Short mmCIF file of C-alpha atoms in Angstrom, two decimals:
data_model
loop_
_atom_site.label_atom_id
_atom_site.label_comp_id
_atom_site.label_asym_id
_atom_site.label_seq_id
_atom_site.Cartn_x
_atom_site.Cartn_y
_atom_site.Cartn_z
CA UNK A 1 8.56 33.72 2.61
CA UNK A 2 12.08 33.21 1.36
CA UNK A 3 13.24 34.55 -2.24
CA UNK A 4 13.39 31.35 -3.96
CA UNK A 5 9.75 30.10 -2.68
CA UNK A 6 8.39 33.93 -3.80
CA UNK A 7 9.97 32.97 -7.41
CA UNK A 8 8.87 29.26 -7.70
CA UNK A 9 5.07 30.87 -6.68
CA UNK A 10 5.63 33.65 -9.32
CA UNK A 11 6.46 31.01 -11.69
CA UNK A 12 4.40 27.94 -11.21
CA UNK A 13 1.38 29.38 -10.09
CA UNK A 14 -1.32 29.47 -12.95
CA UNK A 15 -3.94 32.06 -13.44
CA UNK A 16 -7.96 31.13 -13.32
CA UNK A 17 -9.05 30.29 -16.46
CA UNK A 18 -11.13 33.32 -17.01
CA UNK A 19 -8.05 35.69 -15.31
CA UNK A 20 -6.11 34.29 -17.99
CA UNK A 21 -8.47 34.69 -21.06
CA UNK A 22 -9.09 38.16 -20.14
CA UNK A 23 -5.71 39.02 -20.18
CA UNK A 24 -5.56 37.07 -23.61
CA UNK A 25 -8.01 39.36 -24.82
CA UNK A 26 -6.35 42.20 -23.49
CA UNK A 27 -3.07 41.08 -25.32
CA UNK A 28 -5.10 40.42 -28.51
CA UNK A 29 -6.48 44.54 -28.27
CA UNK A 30 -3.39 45.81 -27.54
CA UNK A 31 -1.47 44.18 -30.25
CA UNK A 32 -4.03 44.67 -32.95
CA UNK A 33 -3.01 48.32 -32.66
CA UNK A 34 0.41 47.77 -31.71
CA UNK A 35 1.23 45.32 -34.64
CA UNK A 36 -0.69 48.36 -37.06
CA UNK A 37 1.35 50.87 -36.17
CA UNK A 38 4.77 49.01 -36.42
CA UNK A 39 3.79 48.17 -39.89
CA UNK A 40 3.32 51.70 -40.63
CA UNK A 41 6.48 52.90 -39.30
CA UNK A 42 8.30 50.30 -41.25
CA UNK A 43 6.60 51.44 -44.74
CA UNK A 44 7.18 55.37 -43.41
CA UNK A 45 10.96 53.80 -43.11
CA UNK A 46 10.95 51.97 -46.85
CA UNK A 47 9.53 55.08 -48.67
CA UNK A 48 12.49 57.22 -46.59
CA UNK A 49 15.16 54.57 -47.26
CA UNK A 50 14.35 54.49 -50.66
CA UNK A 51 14.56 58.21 -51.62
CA UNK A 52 17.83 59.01 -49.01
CA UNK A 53 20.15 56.30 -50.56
CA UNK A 54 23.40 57.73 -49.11
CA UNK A 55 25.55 56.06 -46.20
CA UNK A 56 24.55 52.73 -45.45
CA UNK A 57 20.78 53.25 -47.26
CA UNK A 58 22.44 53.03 -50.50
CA UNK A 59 22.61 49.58 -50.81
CA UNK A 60 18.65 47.66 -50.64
CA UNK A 61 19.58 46.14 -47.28
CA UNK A 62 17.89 48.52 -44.89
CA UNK A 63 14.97 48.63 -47.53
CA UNK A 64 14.65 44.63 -47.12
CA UNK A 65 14.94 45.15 -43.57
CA UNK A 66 12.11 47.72 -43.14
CA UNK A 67 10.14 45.48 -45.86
CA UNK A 68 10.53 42.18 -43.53
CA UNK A 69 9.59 44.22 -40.50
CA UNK A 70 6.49 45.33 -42.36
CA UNK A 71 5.46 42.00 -43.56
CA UNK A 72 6.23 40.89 -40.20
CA UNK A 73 3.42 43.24 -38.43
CA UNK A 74 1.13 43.62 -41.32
CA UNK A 75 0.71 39.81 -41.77
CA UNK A 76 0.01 39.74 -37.92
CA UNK A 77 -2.55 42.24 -38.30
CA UNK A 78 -4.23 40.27 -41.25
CA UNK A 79 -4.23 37.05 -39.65
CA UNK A 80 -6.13 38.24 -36.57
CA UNK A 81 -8.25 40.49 -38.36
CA UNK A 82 -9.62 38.33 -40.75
CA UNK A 83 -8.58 34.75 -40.15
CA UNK A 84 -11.52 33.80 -37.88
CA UNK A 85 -9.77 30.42 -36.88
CA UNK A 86 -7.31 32.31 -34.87
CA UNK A 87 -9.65 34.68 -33.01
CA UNK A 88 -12.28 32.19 -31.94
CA UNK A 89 -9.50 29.16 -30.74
CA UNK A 90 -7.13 30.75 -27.84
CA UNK A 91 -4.62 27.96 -28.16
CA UNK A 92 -4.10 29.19 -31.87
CA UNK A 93 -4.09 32.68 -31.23
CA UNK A 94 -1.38 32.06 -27.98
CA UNK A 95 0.90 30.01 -30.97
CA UNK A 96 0.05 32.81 -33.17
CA UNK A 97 1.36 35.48 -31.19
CA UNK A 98 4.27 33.18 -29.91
CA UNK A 99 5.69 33.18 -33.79
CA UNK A 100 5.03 36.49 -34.21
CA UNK A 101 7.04 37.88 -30.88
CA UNK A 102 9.97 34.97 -32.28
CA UNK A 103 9.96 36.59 -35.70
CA UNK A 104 9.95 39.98 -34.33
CA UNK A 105 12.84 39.52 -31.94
CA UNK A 106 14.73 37.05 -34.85
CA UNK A 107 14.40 40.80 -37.07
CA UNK A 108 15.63 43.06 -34.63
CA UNK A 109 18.64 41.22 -33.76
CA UNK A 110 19.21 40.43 -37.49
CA UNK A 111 19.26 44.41 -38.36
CA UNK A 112 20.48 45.21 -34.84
CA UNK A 113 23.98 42.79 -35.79
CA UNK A 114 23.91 44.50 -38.67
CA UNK A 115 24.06 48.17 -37.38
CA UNK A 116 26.46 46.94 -34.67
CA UNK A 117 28.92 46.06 -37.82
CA UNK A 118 28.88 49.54 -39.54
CA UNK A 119 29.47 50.79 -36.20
CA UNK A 120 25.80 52.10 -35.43
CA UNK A 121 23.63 51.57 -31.99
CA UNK A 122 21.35 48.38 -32.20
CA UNK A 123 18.20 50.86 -30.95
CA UNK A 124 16.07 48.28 -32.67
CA UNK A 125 16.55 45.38 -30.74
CA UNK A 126 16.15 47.60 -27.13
CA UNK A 127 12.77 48.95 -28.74
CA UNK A 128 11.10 45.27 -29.78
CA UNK A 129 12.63 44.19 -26.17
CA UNK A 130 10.90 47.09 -24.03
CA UNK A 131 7.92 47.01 -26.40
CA UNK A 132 7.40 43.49 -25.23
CA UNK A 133 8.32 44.31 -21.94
CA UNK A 134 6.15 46.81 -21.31
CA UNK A 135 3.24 46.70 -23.52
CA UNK A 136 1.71 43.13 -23.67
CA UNK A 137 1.55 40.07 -20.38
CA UNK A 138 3.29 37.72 -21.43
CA UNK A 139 3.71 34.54 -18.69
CA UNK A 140 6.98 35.06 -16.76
CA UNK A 141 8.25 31.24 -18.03
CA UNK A 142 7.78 32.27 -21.71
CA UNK A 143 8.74 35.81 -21.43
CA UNK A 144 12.10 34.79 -19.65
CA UNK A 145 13.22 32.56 -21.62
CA UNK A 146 12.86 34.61 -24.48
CA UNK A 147 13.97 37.84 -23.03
CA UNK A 148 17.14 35.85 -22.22
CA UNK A 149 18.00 34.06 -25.14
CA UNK A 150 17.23 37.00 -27.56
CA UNK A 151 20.43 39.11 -25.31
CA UNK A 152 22.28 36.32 -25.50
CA UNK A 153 21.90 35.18 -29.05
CA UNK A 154 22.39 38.83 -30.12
CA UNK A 155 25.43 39.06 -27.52
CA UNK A 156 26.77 35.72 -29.28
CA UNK A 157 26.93 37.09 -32.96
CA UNK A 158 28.60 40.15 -31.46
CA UNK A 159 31.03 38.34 -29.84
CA UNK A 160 31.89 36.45 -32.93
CA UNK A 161 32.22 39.39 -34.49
CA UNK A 162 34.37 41.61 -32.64
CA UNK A 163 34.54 39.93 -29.08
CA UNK A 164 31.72 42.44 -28.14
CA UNK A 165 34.28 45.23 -27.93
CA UNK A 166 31.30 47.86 -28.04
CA UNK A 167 28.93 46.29 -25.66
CA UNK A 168 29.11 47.36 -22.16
CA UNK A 169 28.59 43.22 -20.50
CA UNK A 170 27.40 44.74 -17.49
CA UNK A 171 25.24 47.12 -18.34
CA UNK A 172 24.09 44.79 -21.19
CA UNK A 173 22.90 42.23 -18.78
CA UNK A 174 21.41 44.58 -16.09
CA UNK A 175 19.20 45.66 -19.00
CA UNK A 176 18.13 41.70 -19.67
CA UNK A 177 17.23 41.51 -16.15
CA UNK A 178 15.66 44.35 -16.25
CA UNK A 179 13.28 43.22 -18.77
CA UNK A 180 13.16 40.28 -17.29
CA UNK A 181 12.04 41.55 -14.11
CA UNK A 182 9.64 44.32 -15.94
CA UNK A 183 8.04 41.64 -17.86
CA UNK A 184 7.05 39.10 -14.98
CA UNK A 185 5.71 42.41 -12.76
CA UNK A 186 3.50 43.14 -15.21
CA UNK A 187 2.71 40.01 -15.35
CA UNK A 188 1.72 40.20 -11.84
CA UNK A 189 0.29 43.58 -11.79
CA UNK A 190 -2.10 42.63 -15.17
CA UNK A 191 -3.41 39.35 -13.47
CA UNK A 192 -4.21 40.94 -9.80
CA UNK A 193 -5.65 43.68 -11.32
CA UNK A 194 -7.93 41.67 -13.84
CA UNK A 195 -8.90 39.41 -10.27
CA UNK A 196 -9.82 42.61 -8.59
CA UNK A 197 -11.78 43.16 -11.57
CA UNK A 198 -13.60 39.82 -11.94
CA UNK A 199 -14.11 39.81 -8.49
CA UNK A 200 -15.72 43.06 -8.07
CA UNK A 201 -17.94 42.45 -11.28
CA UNK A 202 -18.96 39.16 -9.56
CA UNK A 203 -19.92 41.03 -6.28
CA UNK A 204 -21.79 43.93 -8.24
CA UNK A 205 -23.89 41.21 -9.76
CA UNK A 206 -24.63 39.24 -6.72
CA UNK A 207 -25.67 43.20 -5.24
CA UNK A 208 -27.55 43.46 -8.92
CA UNK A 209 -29.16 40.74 -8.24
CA UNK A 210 -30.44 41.07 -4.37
CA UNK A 211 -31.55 44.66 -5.54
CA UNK A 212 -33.90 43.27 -8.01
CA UNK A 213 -34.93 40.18 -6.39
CA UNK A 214 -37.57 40.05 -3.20
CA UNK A 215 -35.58 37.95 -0.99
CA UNK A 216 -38.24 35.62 0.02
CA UNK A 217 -40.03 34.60 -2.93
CA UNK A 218 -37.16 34.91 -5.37
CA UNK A 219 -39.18 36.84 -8.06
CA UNK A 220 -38.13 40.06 -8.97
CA UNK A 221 -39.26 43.25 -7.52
CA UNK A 222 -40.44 46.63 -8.56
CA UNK A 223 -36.67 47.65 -9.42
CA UNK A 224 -36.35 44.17 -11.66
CA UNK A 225 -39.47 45.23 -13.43
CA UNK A 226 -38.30 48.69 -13.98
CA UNK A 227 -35.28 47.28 -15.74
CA UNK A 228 -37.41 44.66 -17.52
CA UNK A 229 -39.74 47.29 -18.87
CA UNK A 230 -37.79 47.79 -22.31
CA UNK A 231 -38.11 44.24 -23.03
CA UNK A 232 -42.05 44.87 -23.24
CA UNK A 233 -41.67 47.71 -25.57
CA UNK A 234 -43.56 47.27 -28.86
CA UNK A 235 -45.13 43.67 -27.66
CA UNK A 236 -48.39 42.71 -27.10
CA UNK A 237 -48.45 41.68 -23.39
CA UNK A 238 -50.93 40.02 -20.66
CA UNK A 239 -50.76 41.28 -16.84
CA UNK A 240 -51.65 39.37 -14.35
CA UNK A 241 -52.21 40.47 -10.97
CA UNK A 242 -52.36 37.71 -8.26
CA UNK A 243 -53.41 38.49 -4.35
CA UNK A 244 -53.21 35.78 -1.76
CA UNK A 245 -56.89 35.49 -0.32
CA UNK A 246 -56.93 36.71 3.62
CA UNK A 247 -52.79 36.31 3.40
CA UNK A 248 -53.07 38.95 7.01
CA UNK A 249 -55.06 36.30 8.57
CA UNK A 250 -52.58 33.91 7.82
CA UNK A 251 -49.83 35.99 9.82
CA UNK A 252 -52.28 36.74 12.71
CA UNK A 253 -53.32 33.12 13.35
CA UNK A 254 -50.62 30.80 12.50
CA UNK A 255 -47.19 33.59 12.83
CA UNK A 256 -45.27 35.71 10.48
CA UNK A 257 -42.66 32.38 9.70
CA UNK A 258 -45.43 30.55 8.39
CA UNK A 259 -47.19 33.55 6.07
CA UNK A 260 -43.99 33.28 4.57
CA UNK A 261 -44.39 30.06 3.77
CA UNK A 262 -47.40 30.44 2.33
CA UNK A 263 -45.93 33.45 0.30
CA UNK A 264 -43.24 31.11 -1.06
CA UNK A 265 -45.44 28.25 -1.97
CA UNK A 266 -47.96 30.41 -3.87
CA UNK A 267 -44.69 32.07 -5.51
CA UNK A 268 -43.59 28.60 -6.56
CA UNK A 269 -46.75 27.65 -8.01
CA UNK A 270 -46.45 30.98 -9.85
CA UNK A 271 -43.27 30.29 -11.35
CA UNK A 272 -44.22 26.96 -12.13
CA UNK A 273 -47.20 27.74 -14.31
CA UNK A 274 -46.29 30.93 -15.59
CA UNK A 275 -43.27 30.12 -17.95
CA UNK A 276 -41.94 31.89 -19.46
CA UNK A 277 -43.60 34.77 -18.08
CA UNK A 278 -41.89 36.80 -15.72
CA UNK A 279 -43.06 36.74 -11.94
CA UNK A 280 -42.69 39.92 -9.44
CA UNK A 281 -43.26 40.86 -6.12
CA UNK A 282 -44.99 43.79 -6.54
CA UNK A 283 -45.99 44.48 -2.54
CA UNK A 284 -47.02 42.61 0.15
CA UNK A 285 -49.02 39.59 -1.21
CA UNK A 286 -49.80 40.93 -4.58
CA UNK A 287 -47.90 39.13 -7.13
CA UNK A 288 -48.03 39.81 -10.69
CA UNK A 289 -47.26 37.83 -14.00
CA UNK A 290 -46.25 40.03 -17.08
CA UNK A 291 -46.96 37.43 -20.94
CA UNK A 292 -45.78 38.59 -23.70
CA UNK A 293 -47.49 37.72 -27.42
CA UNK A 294 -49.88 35.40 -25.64
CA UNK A 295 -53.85 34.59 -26.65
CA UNK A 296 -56.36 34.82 -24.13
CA UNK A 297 -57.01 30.82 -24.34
CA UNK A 298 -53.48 30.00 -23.13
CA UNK A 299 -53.65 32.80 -19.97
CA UNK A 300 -56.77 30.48 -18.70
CA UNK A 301 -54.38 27.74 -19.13
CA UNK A 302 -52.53 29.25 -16.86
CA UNK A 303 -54.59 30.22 -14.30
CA UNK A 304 -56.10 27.07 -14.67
CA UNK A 305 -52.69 25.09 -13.91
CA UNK A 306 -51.66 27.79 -11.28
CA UNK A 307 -55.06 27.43 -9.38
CA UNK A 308 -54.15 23.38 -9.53
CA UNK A 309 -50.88 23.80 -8.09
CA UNK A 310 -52.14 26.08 -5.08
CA UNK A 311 -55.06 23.79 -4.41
CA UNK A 312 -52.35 20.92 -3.57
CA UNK A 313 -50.29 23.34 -1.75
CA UNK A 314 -50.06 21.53 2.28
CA UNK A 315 -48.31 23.50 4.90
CA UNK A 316 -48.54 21.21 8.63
CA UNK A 317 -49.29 24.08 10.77
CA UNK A 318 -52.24 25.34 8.26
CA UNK A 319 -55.39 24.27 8.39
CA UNK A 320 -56.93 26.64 6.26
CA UNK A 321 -56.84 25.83 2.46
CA UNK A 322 -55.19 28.76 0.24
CA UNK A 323 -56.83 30.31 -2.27
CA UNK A 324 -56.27 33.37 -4.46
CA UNK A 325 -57.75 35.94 -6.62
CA UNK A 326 -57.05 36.79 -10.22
CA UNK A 327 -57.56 39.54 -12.73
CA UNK A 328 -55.72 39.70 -15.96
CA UNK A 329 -55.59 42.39 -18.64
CA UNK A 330 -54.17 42.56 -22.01
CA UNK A 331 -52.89 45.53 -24.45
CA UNK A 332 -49.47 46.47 -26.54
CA UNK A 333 -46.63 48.66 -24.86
CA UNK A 334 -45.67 51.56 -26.80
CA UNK A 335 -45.09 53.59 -23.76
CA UNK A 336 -44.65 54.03 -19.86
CA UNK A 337 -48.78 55.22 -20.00
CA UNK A 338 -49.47 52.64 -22.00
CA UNK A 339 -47.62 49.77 -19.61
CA UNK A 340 -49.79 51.70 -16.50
CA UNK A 341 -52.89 51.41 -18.21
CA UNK A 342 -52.89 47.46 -18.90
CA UNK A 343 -51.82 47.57 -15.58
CA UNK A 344 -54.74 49.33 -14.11
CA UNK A 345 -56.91 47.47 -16.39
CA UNK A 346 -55.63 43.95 -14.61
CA UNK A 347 -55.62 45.78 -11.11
CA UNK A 348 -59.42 46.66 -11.59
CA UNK A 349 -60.33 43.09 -12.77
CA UNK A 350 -58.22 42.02 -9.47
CA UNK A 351 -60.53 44.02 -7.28
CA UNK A 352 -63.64 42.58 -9.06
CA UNK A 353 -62.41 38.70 -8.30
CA UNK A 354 -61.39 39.52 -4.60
CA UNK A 355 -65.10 40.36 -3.90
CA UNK A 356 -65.40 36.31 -5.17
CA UNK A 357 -62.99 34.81 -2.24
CA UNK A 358 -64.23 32.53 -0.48
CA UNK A 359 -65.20 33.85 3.12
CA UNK A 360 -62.24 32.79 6.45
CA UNK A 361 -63.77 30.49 8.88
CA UNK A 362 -62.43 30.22 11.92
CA UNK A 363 -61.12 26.87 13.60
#
């Protein structure tokens, strides 16, 4: 890859939406703190200004300065804190912080031109420009263009002034491209590295997600229901315990590829009838349904519908019909014992309705 196709990539290319809001939001974190603690050097600065008031500080113009440059930072600072327009649209808050980087640059090159006149350094204006260098991502088109015309403008009026006789034009320049260059690496650096990010958040929820989730069935497993548990805490809740009826036979007549059909279907119905309850695998064939704040009436709904949707369940190679057993417990979660005794409770009543099953005939 040539030069000038690396640089029309580095340029053209635009972020993923959600590479580029998070590096928005990044901006918006940084500069709430940066923007604070400019304005506070800038009133530190007033205060000393105004008590010196020898050399140059004698007259009010470095106290105006310092007072712009803290109205400047501290009206930044109140517009994002508390004018909720801003932070809630991004297209605001990207004009936002596009006037406030303008009217920070506009101030250092105005006291910087001044300084240059009474024979000073213009420190400020190589501060704001490797503050915004270095500190926020700015998009390489934006941040060039204003990187550039800030040295030149401020080059211009010191031309005009005294034909730049005390700027260095090389090592002026070099610096521009240097902060040039500085900006649009970070640039590049911030959005790989918030990629990488996304991307490896996206793969530890995929692996979140197969942890907690029985592969076949889809419903979540004893891991899920470990992290589910706090969302039981201080509810009343119903647990229902579901086992397929002679779901081994199924594997040892018809084959291993069609018990897991059966598992599926039955987990299906489950789903299906159960909402918004919260179906798990909790080993082997035994499913089990946790209801929260739920009367007794509406769990024999349940069953009711869930027994209706097994009944119709038809599988080619099966000629057996499916049934299930069902036992069902209620009680409120205080506590880990408490959770394990409802679920005991619904286990036992289980047992009981197994010894109801209708008997396997052979074909």
């Amino acid at each position: 890859m040539s030069s000038l196709e690396y640089l029309k990539i580095l340029f053209t290319t635009t972020p993923d939406v959600d590479v580029q809001n998070r590096a928005d939001d990044e901006n918006a974190y940084i500069m709430k703190y940066l923007t604070f603690g400019f304005a506070v050097a800038e009133l530190i600065a007033m205060v000393i200004f105004l008590l010196i008031r020898n050399g140059h500080y004698s007259s009010n113009y470095s106290v105006k300065q310092a007072s712009i440059g803290f109205l400047i930072n501290f009206g930044y600072c109140i517009l994002v804190r508390f004018a909720r327009f801003f932070s809630r649209n991004r297209t605001h808050r990207k004009i936002l912080n596009a006037i406030y980087f303008i009217a920070l640059i506009l101030w250092s090159i105005h006291i910087s031109i001044y300084h240059y006149k009474i024979g000073m350094q213009i420190s400020i204006f190589y501060v704001v420009m490797m503050g915004v260098t270095c500190l926020v991502t700015l998009p390489p088109k934006f941040a060039t263009a204003m990187i550039l015309l800030a040295f030149d403008v401020l080059f211009f009026l010191a031309y005009r002034y005294d034909g730049a006789a005390n700027i260095h034009s090389v090592n002026y320049f070099s610096l521009a491209f240097m902060c040039v260059t500085g900006s649009v690496m970070r640039f590049k650096a911030k959005i790989r590295s918030i990629s990488q990010m996304i991307e490896l958040e996206r793969i530890n929820a995929v692996l979140g997600k197969e942890a907690r989730e029985d592969k076949i069935t889809g419903l979540r497993n004893r891991f899920g229901l470990k992290d589910d548990y706090q969302k039981l805490v201080s509810h009343e809740i119903c647990i229902i315990m579901i086992d397929i009826d002679h779901f081994k036979k199924f594997n040892d007549t018809y084959g291993h590829i069609v018990g897991d059909r059966v598992l599926i279907d039955v987990s299906n119905a489950l789903k299906g009838a159960f909402s918004p309850g919260i179906g798990y695998r909790f080993g082997g064939d035994e499913l089990m349904v946790i209801l929260r704040d739920i009367g007794e009436d509406e769990v024999k709904e349940k069953i009711s519908l869930f027994r209706k949707k097994i009944g119709g369940i038809e599988i080619s190679e099966v000629e057996h019909k499916i049934t299930c057993s069902v036992g069902y417990a209620f009680g409120r979660v205080e506590g880990t014992e408490d959770f394990e005794e409802v679920n005991r409770q619904a286990d036992n009543k289980l047992y009981e309705s197994k010894k109801h099953r209708p008997e396997w005939v052979e074909k």
